[in-house]
């Protein structure tokens, strides 16, 4: 007789195709992905800081880079990763304090994170386009 | 119990706390720098240079960079130990995870030294 309540080993393919992803799981994996993007992005930020403080011409060179379409796109991407990681991180800290730990609370908090992040990512685009 | 020799502080509870404390420092620095950039859109080299020559900003930036390294170490470790496992990826995963973890640590060390050079070396 097959026992369906037996524990199973969960592999990558199970995660990708077998289970439905609830909203809090999606916001959680996005938080991780944004974190990895920022790990790489820190290198970009240090490069920019180094260039901006190296000399007056370095500062102007960075200004030129940030004003180019590609520079604006990279800036928007990194600022958006930062905004998302920031907002989802605040949710994490609140949950550590016992806020929104129920199933309904978790789904609601995930929706708030998505809502605020969409606004922040839009505002980042406005900022980057007009700087 | 086998101790996790690649985790940041060799202790999960300590890593947990370091992750939270550094998160708050990173959040405050982010708000301060974004506020400076938003309220001074015509920021010039002289002002920028003066800002990063101020002792408080140098200390704040270095603490933030230290926090980045600790926070990212713990975060990248957590992601690596979750996904780079023999269970998910096959027998080569343990070696791959070691290479991944050492690489992450080396990159963070480079960030740290580079940051110190930017703040005090230029």
PDB file of C-alpha atoms in Angstrom, chain A residues 5-91:
ATOM      1  CA  UNK A   5       1.800  10.988   4.133  1.00  0.00           C
ATOM      2  CA  UNK A   6       5.374   9.682   4.047  1.00  0.00           C
ATOM      3  CA  UNK A   7       7.936  12.535   4.159  1.00  0.00           C
ATOM      4  CA  UNK A   8       9.506  13.243   0.769  1.00  0.00           C
ATOM      5  CA  UNK A   9      12.850  14.682  -0.259  1.00  0.00           C
ATOM      6  CA  UNK A  10      12.253  18.023  -1.935  1.00  0.00           C
ATOM      7  CA  UNK A  11      14.481  18.742  -4.930  1.00  0.00           C
ATOM      8  CA  UNK A  12      14.819  21.745  -7.220  1.00  0.00           C
ATOM      9  CA  UNK A  13      12.396  20.288  -9.784  1.00  0.00           C
ATOM     10  CA  UNK A  14       9.795  19.739  -7.033  1.00  0.00           C
ATOM     11  CA  UNK A  15      10.181  23.353  -5.977  1.00  0.00           C
ATOM     12  CA  UNK A  16       9.852  24.596  -9.531  1.00  0.00           C
ATOM     13  CA  UNK A  17       7.079  22.352 -10.863  1.00  0.00           C
ATOM     14  CA  UNK A  18       5.432  20.354  -8.106  1.00  0.00           C
ATOM     15  CA  UNK A  19       4.325  22.950  -5.583  1.00  0.00           C
ATOM     16  CA  UNK A  20       2.253  26.058  -5.931  1.00  0.00           C
ATOM     17  CA  UNK A  21       4.114  29.160  -4.727  1.00  0.00           C
ATOM     18  CA  UNK A  22       2.149  31.187  -2.192  1.00  0.00           C
ATOM     19  CA  UNK A  23       2.672  34.974  -2.330  1.00  0.00           C
ATOM     20  CA  UNK A  24       4.923  35.115   0.798  1.00  0.00           C
ATOM     21  CA  UNK A  25       7.189  32.471  -0.820  1.00  0.00           C
ATOM     22  CA  UNK A  26       7.467  34.571  -3.989  1.00  0.00           C
ATOM     23  CA  UNK A  27       8.287  37.748  -2.055  1.00  0.00           C
ATOM     24  CA  UNK A  28      10.831  35.758  -0.004  1.00  0.00           C
ATOM     25  CA  UNK A  29      12.724  34.351  -3.013  1.00  0.00           C
ATOM     26  CA  UNK A  30      12.636  37.808  -4.630  1.00  0.00           C
ATOM     27  CA  UNK A  31      14.195  39.225  -1.432  1.00  0.00           C
ATOM     28  CA  UNK A  32      17.028  36.690  -1.817  1.00  0.00           C
ATOM     29  CA  UNK A  33      17.515  37.392  -5.518  1.00  0.00           C
ATOM     30  CA  UNK A  34      17.613  41.144  -4.801  1.00  0.00           C
ATOM     31  CA  UNK A  35      20.197  40.444  -2.082  1.00  0.00           C
ATOM     32  CA  UNK A  36      22.446  38.565  -4.527  1.00  0.00           C
ATOM     33  CA  UNK A  37      22.029  41.423  -7.047  1.00  0.00           C
ATOM     34  CA  UNK A  38      23.140  43.865  -4.325  1.00  0.00           C
ATOM     35  CA  UNK A  39      26.151  41.660  -3.494  1.00  0.00           C
ATOM     36  CA  UNK A  40      27.310  42.272  -7.068  1.00  0.00           C
ATOM     37  CA  UNK A  41      25.965  45.845  -7.041  1.00  0.00           C
ATOM     38  CA  UNK A  42      28.205  46.754  -4.096  1.00  0.00           C
ATOM     39  CA  UNK A  43      31.123  46.413  -6.527  1.00  0.00           C
ATOM     40  CA  UNK A  44      29.450  48.913  -8.882  1.00  0.00           C
ATOM     41  CA  UNK A  45      28.784  51.276  -5.957  1.00  0.00           C
ATOM     42  CA  UNK A  46      32.410  51.118  -4.795  1.00  0.00           C
ATOM     43  CA  UNK A  47      33.621  51.724  -8.351  1.00  0.00           C
ATOM     44  CA  UNK A  48      31.353  54.788  -8.560  1.00  0.00           C
ATOM     45  CA  UNK A  49      32.462  56.096  -5.153  1.00  0.00           C
ATOM     46  CA  UNK A  50      36.128  55.551  -6.040  1.00  0.00           C
ATOM     47  CA  UNK A  51      35.744  57.404  -9.351  1.00  0.00           C
ATOM     48  CA  UNK A  52      33.699  60.233  -7.813  1.00  0.00           C
ATOM     49  CA  UNK A  53      36.281  60.919  -5.091  1.00  0.00           C
ATOM     50  CA  UNK A  54      39.410  60.355  -7.204  1.00  0.00           C
ATOM     51  CA  UNK A  55      39.492  63.846  -8.766  1.00  0.00           C
ATOM     52  CA  UNK A  56      37.317  66.523 -10.323  1.00  0.00           C
ATOM     53  CA  UNK A  57      37.683  64.848 -13.736  1.00  0.00           C
ATOM     54  CA  UNK A  58      36.802  61.474 -12.191  1.00  0.00           C
ATOM     55  CA  UNK A  59      33.665  63.048 -10.719  1.00  0.00           C
ATOM     56  CA  UNK A  60      32.698  64.418 -14.143  1.00  0.00           C
ATOM     57  CA  UNK A  61      33.481  61.051 -15.755  1.00  0.00           C
ATOM     58  CA  UNK A  62      31.076  59.358 -13.325  1.00  0.00           C
ATOM     59  CA  UNK A  63      28.460  62.021 -14.018  1.00  0.00           C
ATOM     60  CA  UNK A  64      28.778  61.194 -17.725  1.00  0.00           C
ATOM     61  CA  UNK A  65      28.431  57.458 -17.022  1.00  0.00           C
ATOM     62  CA  UNK A  66      25.332  57.990 -14.860  1.00  0.00           C
ATOM     63  CA  UNK A  67      23.757  60.240 -17.495  1.00  0.00           C
ATOM     64  CA  UNK A  68      24.191  57.697 -20.311  1.00  0.00           C
ATOM     65  CA  UNK A  69      21.133  55.514 -21.058  1.00  0.00           C
ATOM     66  CA  UNK A  70      23.004  52.351 -20.009  1.00  0.00           C
ATOM     67  CA  UNK A  71      24.195  54.018 -16.801  1.00  0.00           C
ATOM     68  CA  UNK A  72      20.660  55.129 -16.009  1.00  0.00           C
ATOM     69  CA  UNK A  73      19.353  51.617 -16.635  1.00  0.00           C
ATOM     70  CA  UNK A  74      21.971  49.998 -14.355  1.00  0.00           C
ATOM     71  CA  UNK A  75      21.320  52.672 -11.686  1.00  0.00           C
ATOM     72  CA  UNK A  76      17.576  52.062 -11.899  1.00  0.00           C
ATOM     73  CA  UNK A  77      18.080  48.289 -11.617  1.00  0.00           C
ATOM     74  CA  UNK A  78      20.375  48.525  -8.588  1.00  0.00           C
ATOM     75  CA  UNK A  79      18.235  51.185  -6.861  1.00  0.00           C
ATOM     76  CA  UNK A  80      15.183  48.992  -7.440  1.00  0.00           C
ATOM     77  CA  UNK A  81      16.911  45.909  -6.006  1.00  0.00           C
ATOM     78  CA  UNK A  82      17.920  48.059  -3.030  1.00  0.00           C
ATOM     79  CA  UNK A  83      14.379  49.405  -2.589  1.00  0.00           C
ATOM     80  CA  UNK A  84      12.831  45.943  -2.726  1.00  0.00           C
ATOM     81  CA  UNK A  85      15.424  44.409  -0.384  1.00  0.00           C
ATOM     82  CA  UNK A  86      14.939  47.355   2.005  1.00  0.00           C
ATOM     83  CA  UNK A  87      11.124  47.067   2.104  1.00  0.00           C
ATOM     84  CA  UNK A  88      11.067  43.251   2.344  1.00  0.00           C
ATOM     85  CA  UNK A  89      13.790  43.521   5.007  1.00  0.00           C
ATOM     86  CA  UNK A  90      11.659  45.876   7.123  1.00  0.00           C
ATOM     87  CA  UNK A  91       8.860  43.285   6.869  1.00  0.00           C
TER      88      UNK A  91
END
